[in-house]
Amino acid sequence: MRIILIGPPGAGKGTQCQKLVEHLRVPHLSTGEMLRAAVRAGTPEGVQAAASMEQGQLVPDPIILGMVTKRLEAADCRDGCLLDGFPRTLPQAATLDELLERQAMSVDGVIELAVPRDELVRRMLARKRADDNPEIFAKRIASFEVQTAPLLDYYHRQGKLASVDGLGTADEIFERVQAALERFARDRHVRARQGRRDPPWPEV
Ligand code: AP5
Ligand code: MG
């Protein structure tokens, strides 16, 4: 199954994905982690990406798409994957749909982690990542609101969006995430019965 987690910086995407990978046993693809690894390794993509990341801006689509396409085509993603922080723009979402369509696959569900801004700031201040400072964080939130939030409507129109309250303990939120997965599984059965793509997945 192919699940996307969307949410503003600090919403808990990485935290919930760590729990989800144990549950779903599919690879966790975090574009943020991939980019930080490329920056550390000093690859050409990493050097280009660093300039945007340091400013709290999104990395240009061609760099992201080059990186993710390669990863999604790897054998371990054949049975599914967990996408954390990708897609983040409408062109990224459209490219992902085309890529999966070519392999007769599709996104099964999109989980939005909804967290109010004051809590995001509180979490950011409690952590110490290079891009966690108030000025850059405000820009990361603005990038989310302008470039990524339109994806919520994109997936809502496809009937694939589940909005989850991202406030509470990580375990409480994970219970809500699991309820969303159950809904995605039911929807997938319905699509299969209607003769649409994707066979039913194993019980979650
Ligand atoms: P990325 O690494 O994806 O960062 P982000 O979206 O800003 O989100 P974070 O990783 O900060 O937060 P999260 O939602 O994963 O929350 P977490 O679980 O860590 O991207 C970084 C940069 O890379 C971007 O700014 C951009 O430049 C670039 N980039 C990445 N993908 C891109 C793309 N597709 N296109 C273009 N550019 C891209 O939790 C946060 C903190 O809160 C942690 O300390 C955690 O312990 C804590 N926490 C988690 N859950 C809870 C809870 N329930 N209660 C209290 N605290 C909690
Ligand atoms: Mg993260």
Short mmCIF file of C-alpha atoms and ligand atoms in Angstrom, two decimals:
data_model
loop_
_atom_site.label_atom_id
_atom_site.label_comp_id
_atom_site.label_asym_id
_atom_site.label_seq_id
_atom_site.Cartn_x
_atom_site.Cartn_y
_atom_site.Cartn_z
CA MET A 1 0.00 0.00 0.00
CA ARG A 2 1.09 3.54 -0.72
CA ILE A 3 0.39 6.07 2.00
CA ILE A 4 1.34 9.75 2.09
CA LEU A 5 1.72 11.80 5.27
CA ILE A 6 1.16 15.53 4.84
CA GLY A 7 1.50 18.16 7.52
CA PRO A 8 3.31 21.36 8.39
CA PRO A 9 6.85 21.30 9.83
CA GLY A 10 6.78 19.68 13.26
CA ALA A 11 3.38 18.05 12.73
CA GLY A 12 4.80 14.63 13.63
CA LYS A 13 5.16 13.06 10.17
CA GLY A 14 8.50 11.43 11.01
CA THR A 15 7.28 10.29 14.44
CA GLN A 16 4.15 8.63 13.07
CA CYS A 17 6.07 7.10 10.15
CA GLN A 18 8.41 5.35 12.59
CA LYS A 19 5.38 3.66 14.14
CA LEU A 20 3.78 2.98 10.78
CA VAL A 21 6.77 1.22 9.23
CA GLU A 22 6.65 -1.42 11.97
CA HIS A 23 2.95 -1.86 11.32
CA LEU A 24 2.91 -1.83 7.52
CA ARG A 25 6.40 -3.23 6.85
CA VAL A 26 7.00 -1.05 3.81
CA PRO A 27 9.94 1.34 3.25
CA HIS A 28 9.78 4.83 4.78
CA LEU A 29 10.73 7.47 2.22
CA SER A 30 11.38 10.87 3.78
CA THR A 31 12.57 13.44 1.26
CA GLY A 32 13.83 15.60 4.13
CA GLU A 33 16.04 12.72 5.36
CA MET A 34 17.22 11.98 1.80
CA LEU A 35 18.13 15.63 1.31
CA ARG A 36 19.97 15.88 4.63
CA ALA A 37 21.96 12.73 3.66
CA ALA A 38 22.79 14.30 0.26
CA VAL A 39 23.91 17.52 1.99
CA ARG A 40 26.13 15.56 4.40
CA ALA A 41 27.62 13.57 1.49
CA GLY A 42 28.23 16.78 -0.48
CA THR A 43 26.64 15.43 -3.70
CA PRO A 44 25.76 17.99 -6.44
CA GLU A 45 22.05 17.62 -5.51
CA GLY A 46 22.95 18.12 -1.84
CA VAL A 47 24.89 21.30 -2.56
CA GLN A 48 21.96 22.73 -4.57
CA ALA A 49 19.39 21.61 -2.00
CA ALA A 50 21.28 23.09 0.96
CA ALA A 51 20.78 26.62 -0.34
CA SER A 52 16.98 26.22 -0.28
CA MET A 53 16.82 24.26 2.97
CA GLU A 54 18.88 26.83 4.86
CA GLN A 55 16.35 29.45 3.80
CA GLY A 56 13.31 27.38 4.78
CA GLN A 57 12.29 27.18 1.13
CA LEU A 58 11.28 24.12 -0.84
CA VAL A 59 14.00 22.45 -2.88
CA PRO A 60 13.27 22.78 -6.65
CA ASP A 61 10.97 20.07 -8.05
CA PRO A 62 13.50 18.63 -10.57
CA ILE A 63 15.96 17.75 -7.77
CA ILE A 64 13.24 16.15 -5.66
CA LEU A 65 11.65 14.28 -8.55
CA GLY A 66 15.01 12.92 -9.74
CA MET A 67 15.72 11.62 -6.27
CA VAL A 68 12.29 10.15 -5.51
CA THR A 69 11.65 8.59 -8.91
CA LYS A 70 14.80 6.51 -8.61
CA ARG A 71 13.84 5.43 -5.10
CA LEU A 72 10.23 4.57 -5.96
CA GLU A 73 11.35 2.36 -8.83
CA ALA A 74 13.53 0.23 -6.52
CA ALA A 75 12.38 -3.35 -5.92
CA ASP A 76 11.61 -2.84 -2.21
CA CYS A 77 8.89 -0.30 -3.09
CA ARG A 78 7.00 -2.76 -5.31
CA ASP A 79 4.57 -3.71 -2.51
CA GLY A 80 4.18 -0.21 -1.18
CA CYS A 81 5.83 2.64 0.66
CA LEU A 82 5.26 5.35 3.18
CA LEU A 83 5.85 8.83 1.78
CA ASP A 84 6.87 11.44 4.38
CA GLY A 85 7.18 15.01 3.13
CA PHE A 86 6.57 14.10 -0.51
CA PRO A 87 4.73 15.26 -2.57
CA ARG A 88 4.87 18.88 -1.44
CA THR A 89 3.80 20.72 -4.59
CA LEU A 90 1.08 20.10 -7.17
CA PRO A 91 3.65 19.24 -9.91
CA GLN A 92 5.21 16.69 -7.52
CA ALA A 93 1.76 15.16 -6.85
CA ALA A 94 0.92 15.00 -10.57
CA THR A 95 4.29 13.39 -11.36
CA LEU A 96 3.77 10.82 -8.60
CA ASP A 97 0.34 9.92 -9.99
CA GLU A 98 1.80 9.50 -13.51
CA LEU A 99 4.71 7.42 -12.24
CA LEU A 100 2.40 5.05 -10.35
CA GLU A 101 -0.11 4.93 -13.20
CA ARG A 102 2.61 3.68 -15.54
CA GLN A 103 3.10 0.75 -13.16
CA ALA A 104 -0.69 0.21 -12.79
CA MET A 105 -0.51 1.43 -9.20
CA SER A 106 -1.93 4.38 -7.28
CA VAL A 107 -1.81 6.21 -3.97
CA ASP A 108 -4.07 4.40 -1.47
CA GLY A 109 -4.53 7.19 1.04
CA VAL A 110 -3.25 10.51 2.30
CA ILE A 111 -3.12 11.33 6.00
CA GLU A 112 -3.09 14.99 6.98
CA LEU A 113 -1.68 15.64 10.45
CA ALA A 114 -3.41 18.82 11.62
CA VAL A 115 -1.59 20.75 14.38
CA PRO A 116 -2.09 24.40 15.39
CA ARG A 117 0.78 26.77 14.81
CA ASP A 118 1.54 27.52 18.48
CA GLU A 119 2.10 23.80 19.14
CA LEU A 120 4.34 23.52 16.04
CA VAL A 121 6.48 26.37 17.37
CA ARG A 122 6.63 24.76 20.82
CA ARG A 123 7.85 21.46 19.30
CA MET A 124 10.39 23.24 17.08
CA LEU A 125 11.85 25.14 20.05
CA ALA A 126 12.25 21.84 21.95
CA ARG A 127 14.30 20.34 19.10
CA LYS A 128 17.65 21.40 17.66
CA ARG A 129 17.78 20.61 13.92
CA ALA A 130 19.78 22.98 11.71
CA ASP A 131 16.58 24.46 10.19
CA ASP A 132 14.83 24.74 13.59
CA ASN A 133 15.13 28.43 14.41
CA PRO A 134 12.19 30.83 14.65
CA GLU A 135 12.93 32.82 11.49
CA ILE A 136 13.53 29.81 9.22
CA PHE A 137 10.67 27.91 10.84
CA ALA A 138 8.24 30.73 9.95
CA LYS A 139 9.36 30.41 6.31
CA ARG A 140 8.91 26.63 6.38
CA ILE A 141 5.35 27.12 7.67
CA ALA A 142 4.69 29.69 4.93
CA SER A 143 6.01 27.25 2.27
CA PHE A 144 3.60 24.65 3.62
CA GLU A 145 0.62 27.00 3.55
CA VAL A 146 1.29 28.35 0.05
CA GLN A 147 2.76 25.39 -1.84
CA THR A 148 1.71 22.22 0.03
CA ALA A 149 -1.73 22.95 1.52
CA PRO A 150 -3.34 22.95 -1.99
CA LEU A 151 -2.53 19.22 -2.13
CA LEU A 152 -5.15 18.62 0.56
CA ASP A 153 -7.84 19.67 -1.88
CA TYR A 154 -6.15 17.68 -4.69
CA TYR A 155 -6.40 14.45 -2.66
CA HIS A 156 -9.78 15.31 -1.13
CA ARG A 157 -11.18 15.47 -4.67
CA GLN A 158 -9.75 12.01 -5.30
CA GLY A 159 -11.55 10.76 -2.15
CA LYS A 160 -8.22 9.78 -0.60
CA LEU A 161 -7.74 12.32 2.18
CA ALA A 162 -8.10 11.57 5.90
CA SER A 163 -7.53 14.48 8.29
CA VAL A 164 -6.19 13.43 11.65
CA ASP A 165 -5.98 15.57 14.78
CA GLY A 166 -2.23 15.76 15.45
CA LEU A 167 -2.56 16.93 19.06
CA GLY A 168 -2.07 14.47 21.91
CA THR A 169 0.52 11.82 22.66
CA ALA A 170 2.23 10.06 19.77
CA ASP A 171 0.35 6.85 20.72
CA GLU A 172 -3.03 8.60 20.76
CA ILE A 173 -2.33 10.05 17.33
CA PHE A 174 -1.19 6.66 16.05
CA GLU A 175 -4.60 5.20 16.99
CA ARG A 176 -6.24 7.85 14.79
CA VAL A 177 -3.77 7.07 12.01
CA GLN A 178 -4.67 3.38 12.24
CA ALA A 179 -8.38 4.24 11.95
CA ALA A 180 -7.56 6.17 8.76
CA LEU A 181 -5.69 3.13 7.40
CA GLU A 182 -8.73 0.96 8.03
CA ARG A 183 -10.83 3.40 6.03
CA PHE A 184 -8.32 3.33 3.18
CA ALA A 185 -8.42 -0.49 3.21
CA ARG A 186 -12.25 -0.45 2.99
CA ASP A 187 -12.14 2.08 0.15
CA ARG A 188 -9.65 -0.08 -1.67
CA HIS A 189 -11.97 -3.11 -1.42
CA VAL A 190 -14.80 -1.01 -2.84
CA ARG A 191 -12.63 0.17 -5.75
CA ALA A 192 -11.59 -3.43 -6.43
CA ARG A 193 -15.24 -4.61 -6.38
CA GLN A 194 -16.09 -1.89 -8.87
CA GLY A 195 -13.38 -3.29 -11.13
CA ARG A 196 -11.09 -0.37 -10.60
CA ARG A 197 -7.35 -0.77 -10.16
CA ASP A 198 -5.47 -2.39 -7.27
CA PRO A 199 -6.39 -5.76 -5.75
CA PRO A 200 -7.46 -5.80 -2.09
CA TRP A 201 -4.50 -5.50 0.24
CA PRO A 202 -3.83 -7.85 3.15
CA GLU A 203 -5.66 -6.98 6.36
CA VAL A 204 -3.96 -4.19 8.34
P1 AP5 B 1 11.43 17.74 6.29
O1 AP5 B 1 12.58 17.03 6.85
O2 AP5 B 1 10.34 16.97 5.67
O3 AP5 B 1 10.88 18.68 7.45
P2 AP5 B 1 9.45 19.33 7.76
O4 AP5 B 1 8.36 19.06 6.85
O5 AP5 B 1 9.75 20.74 8.06
O6 AP5 B 1 9.00 18.55 9.04
P3 AP5 B 1 9.81 18.07 10.28
O7 AP5 B 1 10.67 16.90 9.90
O8 AP5 B 1 10.44 19.21 11.00
O9 AP5 B 1 8.59 17.62 11.19
P4 AP5 B 1 7.75 16.28 11.17
O10 AP5 B 1 6.37 16.57 10.71
O11 AP5 B 1 8.49 15.14 10.56
O12 AP5 B 1 7.64 16.08 12.73
P5 AP5 B 1 8.55 15.18 13.71
O13 AP5 B 1 7.99 13.81 13.81
O14 AP5 B 1 9.98 15.34 13.37
O15 AP5 B 1 11.94 18.81 5.24
C1 AP5 B 1 13.04 19.67 5.52
C2 AP5 B 1 13.33 20.57 4.33
O16 AP5 B 1 13.70 19.76 3.19
C3 AP5 B 1 12.15 21.42 3.83
O17 AP5 B 1 12.05 22.62 4.53
C4 AP5 B 1 12.53 21.63 2.36
O18 AP5 B 1 13.52 22.61 2.24
C5 AP5 B 1 13.17 20.29 1.98
N1 AP5 B 1 12.20 19.32 1.42
C6 AP5 B 1 11.84 18.12 1.97
N2 AP5 B 1 10.96 17.48 1.17
C7 AP5 B 1 10.76 18.28 0.09
C8 AP5 B 1 9.94 18.18 -1.07
N3 AP5 B 1 9.15 17.10 -1.29
N4 AP5 B 1 9.96 19.20 -1.96
C9 AP5 B 1 10.76 20.28 -1.76
N5 AP5 B 1 11.55 20.45 -0.68
C10 AP5 B 1 11.55 19.45 0.24
O19 AP5 B 1 8.23 15.92 15.09
C11 AP5 B 1 8.73 17.22 15.33
C12 AP5 B 1 9.14 17.35 16.81
O20 AP5 B 1 7.97 17.21 17.62
C13 AP5 B 1 10.10 16.23 17.27
O21 AP5 B 1 10.99 16.76 18.20
C14 AP5 B 1 9.16 15.19 17.90
O22 AP5 B 1 9.79 14.44 18.89
C15 AP5 B 1 8.06 16.07 18.46
N6 AP5 B 1 6.74 15.42 18.45
C16 AP5 B 1 6.24 14.56 17.51
N7 AP5 B 1 5.00 14.18 17.82
C17 AP5 B 1 4.68 14.82 18.99
C18 AP5 B 1 3.53 14.84 19.80
N8 AP5 B 1 2.44 14.12 19.51
N9 AP5 B 1 3.53 15.63 20.91
C19 AP5 B 1 4.63 16.36 21.23
N10 AP5 B 1 5.78 16.38 20.49
C20 AP5 B 1 5.79 15.62 19.38
MG MG B 2 10.25 14.96 9.45
#
